[in-house]
Structures are given as structure tokens and as C-alpha cells.
Tab-separated table of C-alpha atoms in Angstrom:
chain	number	residue	atom	x	y	z
A	1117	LYS	CA	69.284	91.193	8.872
A	1118	SER	CA	71.487	88.417	7.534
A	1119	GLN	CA	74.993	86.990	7.601
A	1120	VAL	CA	77.188	84.608	5.643
A	1121	PHE	CA	79.811	82.917	7.794
A	1122	LEU	CA	82.068	79.879	7.960
A	1123	LYS	CA	81.836	77.727	11.069
A	1124	ILE	CA	84.745	75.435	11.956
A	1125	ASP	CA	83.974	72.601	14.391
A	1126	SER	CA	86.388	70.345	16.231
A	1127	HIS	CA	85.734	67.290	18.419
A	1128	THR	CA	88.792	65.629	19.940
A	1129	TYR	CA	88.164	62.401	21.838
A	1130	ILE	CA	90.731	62.133	24.630
A	1131	GLY	CA	89.703	58.768	26.049
A	1132	LYS	CA	87.695	57.247	28.910
A	1133	GLY	CA	84.693	59.434	28.106
A	1134	TRP	CA	86.655	62.716	27.913
A	1135	SER	CA	86.360	65.030	24.901
A	1136	LEU	CA	87.478	68.533	23.945
A	1137	LEU	CA	84.933	70.327	21.751
A	1138	GLY	CA	85.338	73.647	19.986
A	1139	SER	CA	83.739	75.802	17.324
A	1140	TYR	CA	84.926	79.038	15.681
A	1141	ALA	CA	82.850	81.326	13.437
A	1142	VAL	CA	84.487	83.360	10.652
A	1143	ASP	CA	82.404	86.233	9.279
A	1144	ILE	CA	82.290	86.512	5.482
A	1145	TRP	CA	79.570	89.157	5.094
A	1146	ASN	CA	76.826	90.674	7.246
A	1147	ASN	CA	74.606	93.758	7.479
A	1148	PHE	CA	74.054	93.829	11.249
A	1149	ASN	CA	73.905	97.142	13.132
A	1150	LEU	CA	73.072	98.573	16.558
A	1151	ASN	CA	70.058	100.610	15.471
A	1152	ARG	CA	67.745	98.495	17.620
A	1153	ILE	CA	68.907	98.231	21.234
A	1154	SER	CA	66.962	96.133	23.727
A	1155	ASN	CA	64.884	98.042	26.290
A	1156	SER	CA	63.986	94.944	28.318
A	1157	VAL	CA	63.567	95.503	32.067
A	1158	LEU	CA	64.739	91.935	32.676
A	1159	PRO	CA	68.421	90.934	32.784
A	1160	HIS	CA	69.694	90.930	29.197
A	1161	VAL	CA	70.343	87.206	29.013
A	1162	ARG	CA	69.616	86.978	25.258
A	1163	SER	CA	68.403	90.395	24.153
A	1164	ASP	CA	71.934	91.775	23.576
A	1165	VAL	CA	72.283	89.516	20.546
A	1166	ASN	CA	72.875	92.550	18.257
A	1167	GLU	CA	76.033	93.465	20.173
A	1168	TYR	CA	77.364	89.927	19.819
A	1169	LEU	CA	76.652	89.940	16.082
A	1170	VAL	CA	78.309	93.340	15.529
A	1171	TYR	CA	81.291	93.277	17.906
A	1172	GLY	CA	81.806	89.538	17.705
A	1173	LYS	CA	80.983	88.903	14.064
A	1174	SER	CA	83.957	86.495	14.061
A	1175	GLY	CA	84.865	84.686	17.251
A	1176	ILE	CA	84.812	81.616	19.441
A	1177	HIS	CA	81.429	79.930	19.435
A	1178	SER	CA	82.396	77.274	21.982
A	1179	LEU	CA	85.443	75.649	23.579
A	1180	TYR	CA	84.841	73.241	26.443
A	1181	LEU	CA	85.935	70.011	28.074
A	1182	GLU	CA	83.312	67.288	28.441
A	1183	LYS	CA	83.041	63.978	30.294
A	1184	LYS	CA	80.327	61.433	29.522
A	1185	GLY	CA	79.635	58.085	31.113
A	1186	ASN	CA	77.207	55.960	33.085
A	1187	LEU	CA	76.959	55.338	36.822
A	1188	SER	CA	74.867	52.186	36.285
A	1189	ASN	CA	73.114	50.412	33.423
A	1190	ASP	CA	70.243	52.922	33.586
A	1191	LEU	CA	71.885	56.088	34.970
A	1192	PHE	CA	73.944	58.295	32.632
A	1193	TYR	CA	75.868	61.528	33.254
A	1194	ARG	CA	77.522	64.393	31.387
A	1195	ALA	CA	79.784	67.069	32.913
A	1196	PHE	CA	81.351	70.019	31.084
A	1197	ALA	CA	83.295	73.240	31.634
A	1198	GLY	CA	84.514	76.101	29.434
A	1199	ILE	CA	83.015	78.390	26.793
A	1200	LEU	CA	79.671	76.654	26.348
A	1201	GLU	CA	78.081	78.807	23.618
A	1202	ASP	CA	77.998	82.270	22.008
A	1203	MET	CA	76.863	84.131	25.115
A	1204	TYR	CA	77.829	82.061	28.171
A	1205	SER	CA	80.772	80.289	29.768
A	1206	GLY	CA	80.566	78.078	32.821
A	1207	ILE	CA	80.340	74.597	34.219
A	1208	GLY	CA	77.488	72.128	34.293
A	1209	VAL	CA	76.361	68.585	34.985
A	1210	GLU	CA	73.461	66.494	33.712
A	1211	LEU	CA	71.994	63.200	34.949
A	1212	LEU	CA	69.593	61.001	32.995
A	1213	TYR	CA	67.789	57.967	34.419
A	1214	MET	CA	66.556	55.918	31.463
A	1215	PRO	CA	65.470	52.341	32.272
A	1216	PHE	CA	65.994	49.840	29.451
A	1217	ARG	CA	63.027	49.699	27.045
A	1218	SER	CA	61.000	52.094	29.193
A	1219	ARG	CA	58.961	54.885	27.637
A	1220	LEU	CA	59.704	57.079	30.655
A	1221	ALA	CA	62.983	58.816	31.532
A	1222	PHE	CA	63.942	61.373	34.188
A	1223	GLY	CA	66.632	64.046	34.149
A	1224	LEU	CA	68.399	66.555	36.396
A	1225	SER	CA	70.662	69.392	35.233
A	1226	TYR	CA	72.593	72.254	36.814
A	1227	ASN	CA	74.719	75.025	35.268
A	1228	SER	CA	76.775	77.802	36.878
A	1229	LEU	CA	77.179	80.465	34.190
A	1230	ARG	CA	78.774	83.825	33.435
A	1231	LYS	CA	77.919	86.069	30.488
A	1232	ARG	CA	80.604	86.401	27.795
A	1233	GLY	CA	82.005	89.610	26.325
A	1234	PHE	CA	80.496	90.861	23.075
A	1235	GLU	CA	83.730	90.217	21.121
A	1236	ARG	CA	83.292	86.450	21.657
A	1237	ASP	CA	86.838	85.980	22.915
A	1238	PHE	CA	87.877	84.853	26.420
A	1239	LYS	CA	86.571	87.955	28.226
A	1240	LEU	CA	83.670	87.696	30.670
A	1241	MET	CA	81.094	90.192	31.959
A	1242	ASP	CA	79.873	90.681	35.516
A	1243	TYR	CA	76.493	88.959	35.038
A	1244	ARG	CA	76.430	85.589	36.808
A	1245	THR	CA	73.547	83.176	37.053
A	1246	ALA	CA	72.706	79.528	37.628
A	1247	THR	CA	70.133	77.336	35.950
A	1248	GLY	CA	68.754	74.000	37.072
A	1249	PHE	CA	65.960	71.728	35.927
A	1250	MET	CA	64.082	68.558	36.776
A	1251	SER	CA	62.830	66.877	33.619
A	1252	ILE	CA	60.499	64.059	32.655
A	1253	TYR	CA	60.455	62.514	29.173
A	1254	TYR	CA	57.844	60.216	27.642
A	1255	ALA	CA	57.901	58.411	24.293
A	1256	LEU	CA	54.327	58.079	23.090
A	1257	PRO	CA	53.399	54.678	21.615
A	1258	TYR	CA	52.210	56.115	18.292
A	1259	TYR	CA	53.621	58.159	15.399
A	1260	ASN	CA	57.045	58.538	17.074
A	1261	TYR	CA	55.920	61.481	19.213
A	1262	ASP	CA	57.947	62.436	22.301
A	1263	ILE	CA	56.952	64.864	25.020
A	1264	ALA	CA	59.014	66.471	27.788
A	1265	VAL	CA	58.371	68.749	30.736
A	1266	HIS	CA	61.189	70.715	32.437
A	1267	VAL	CA	60.706	72.551	35.728
A	1268	GLY	CA	63.349	74.836	37.205
A	1269	ARG	CA	65.334	78.084	37.062
A	1270	TYR	CA	66.165	80.013	33.867
A	1271	LEU	CA	68.918	82.395	32.737
A	1272	ALA	CA	67.121	85.533	33.935
A	1273	LYS	CA	66.838	83.988	37.442
A	1274	ASP	CA	63.118	83.390	36.919
A	1275	THR	CA	61.448	80.053	37.684
A	1276	GLY	CA	58.841	78.075	35.789
A	1277	SER	CA	58.387	75.243	33.327
A	1278	THR	CA	58.893	74.353	29.663
A	1279	VAL	CA	56.745	71.908	27.674
A	1280	GLU	CA	58.122	70.276	24.520
A	1281	ILE	CA	56.613	67.988	21.894
A	1282	ARG	CA	58.543	66.432	19.009
A	1283	ARG	CA	57.879	64.009	16.177
A	1284	THR	CA	60.658	61.966	14.588
A	1285	PHE	CA	60.113	60.437	11.144
A	1286	ASP	CA	61.501	57.156	9.832
A	1287	ASN	CA	64.260	58.929	7.874
A	1288	GLY	CA	65.532	60.595	11.066
A	1289	PHE	CA	64.108	64.066	10.422
A	1290	SER	CA	62.437	65.540	13.508
A	1291	ILE	CA	60.404	68.667	14.191
A	1292	GLY	CA	58.972	70.010	17.413
A	1293	ALA	CA	57.686	72.949	19.410
A	1294	PHE	CA	58.191	74.314	22.912
A	1295	ALA	CA	56.612	76.857	25.250
A	1296	SER	CA	58.047	78.240	28.513
A	1297	PHE	CA	56.018	79.853	31.287
A	1298	THR	CA	57.781	81.497	34.233
A	1299	ASN	CA	57.003	83.867	37.093
A	1300	VAL	CA	57.884	86.869	34.880
A	1301	SER	CA	54.728	88.893	34.228
A	1302	SER	CA	53.509	89.408	30.671
A	1303	ASN	CA	54.115	93.163	31.083
A	1304	ASP	CA	57.767	92.638	32.005
A	1305	PHE	CA	58.288	89.937	29.375
A	1306	GLY	CA	57.001	92.164	26.597
A	1307	GLU	CA	55.878	91.128	23.127
A	1308	GLY	CA	54.535	87.587	23.031
A	1309	SER	CA	53.896	87.271	26.790
A	1310	PHE	CA	55.913	84.033	27.076
A	1311	ASP	CA	58.760	82.220	25.332
A	1312	LYS	CA	57.931	79.791	22.536
A	1313	GLY	CA	59.377	78.434	19.335
A	1314	LEU	CA	59.944	75.644	16.835
A	1315	PHE	CA	62.972	73.407	16.358
A	1316	PHE	CA	63.995	70.792	13.841
A	1317	ARG	CA	66.834	68.387	13.112
A	1318	ILE	CA	67.941	67.136	9.668
A	1319	PRO	CA	70.208	64.048	9.524
A	1320	PHE	CA	72.983	64.128	6.924
A	1321	ASN	CA	72.110	60.518	6.070
A	1322	ILE	CA	69.303	61.893	3.906
A	1323	PHE	CA	71.823	63.410	1.486
A	1324	THR	CA	74.579	60.794	1.391
A	1325	LYS	CA	74.932	57.072	0.852
A	1326	GLN	CA	77.418	56.840	3.697
A	1327	ASN	CA	76.293	56.154	7.252
A	1328	SER	CA	76.647	59.357	9.302
A	1329	LYS	CA	75.427	60.450	12.731
A	1330	LYS	CA	75.927	64.153	11.895
A	1331	THR	CA	72.904	66.418	11.811
A	1332	PHE	CA	71.888	70.018	11.201
A	1333	ALA	CA	69.681	71.403	13.964
A	1334	THR	CA	68.167	74.788	14.741
């Protein structure tokens, strides 16, 4: 299945670390359908994606208020509330302890979330959940490799850990992989036994002579 769509992003800096961020998707063409409905025995935290793509082919991707700052020279925070992404609205806070010039950093995060309606408007469903993680990050001293381990609670109310590894090249391009293992049995999880995937980030600086911090990531 495939889709062509236009995504409109907005980032309004209010001042003193406050920002209003939003994103709206406009469908141009797609061939999505509901022929394949999820039969997962777990809460449908992601497996209802077909319904979002069909009923919410155009809609609000995100619209939230954010506050960033630092509590000390080494302790940073981020707090946010609103429509956080395609499938969930809620509130959250993140803390990052990152000593100057240290290869080690430590993080804490918590989110109180509610599942969004399939039309991707302001409606919410009954499903509520909370996620929270303790994280440790380490920058390896060779080849620009970074590793991270996150331990905590996931969207389906299961608990476990995620391991990530990433390499960043001199031009800013980065690629990595992750794997998550939780207390959900392989029988209940279904195909694949556990969650895993690849991610990458492409800086726009590669394609333009102007200095830009914008990136494409998936």
C-alpha cells in the first residue's frame, strides 16, 4: 500500500523556552483499505494503523505546547502537552543529565497518554496508558558509534527494555537499529517474537549550500 500526501509543519517560538508545534497532513492519493484488520490479543496500540490511514487520510499529525530548558549546567528538561503524534495525545516530561564532555548521559521520561480517534481530529478514544523509561547513553570513542539502553513501561502496558546502536557520519547522516524485549510472550506478540527495526536521519545540509539544522528522519 502507498500514499502521496502533503505535510505542513509549523514551529512558533513563543519565548523563554516555550514553543507551539504543529503538523497537518493533506492526502493527495492513496490506495489504503480495511481488508486486513489486526487480530492482536494485545491492546491495539499501533496495530490499528489501517483505520488511521483510511478514516484519517487527511488530518492533524501533531499540535502541542512545549517547554525546554535546563535546571543546571548539566541537567536539561523538556515538557509538552497536546496532540503528540498520529495516534496519541497527552502530556509528558523528559530529563537528561549530560555532564560536559562526558561520554555518558542519563535520562528519565514519563508520558500520560490517550489514544486518538481514527479521523485524526480532536476526538479521543477510551484507551489510556502511561509510559516511563530510565535511559543510559554512551558515545563510543571510535567511528562515531552511540549506544543506548532504555528500561521501563511501553504503550501496551508491558515492561522491558530497548537497546539501540547508531553510527553518525562526518556529513551528519546517521543510521541505527533497535530491539525491544518485554514481558509479552512470543505467542502473544505474534510474528517476529519481539519489536525491532532500523532508523536513519538525513541532514538537509547535504543538498544545499546554506547552513540548515533541518533533517529527514524515519
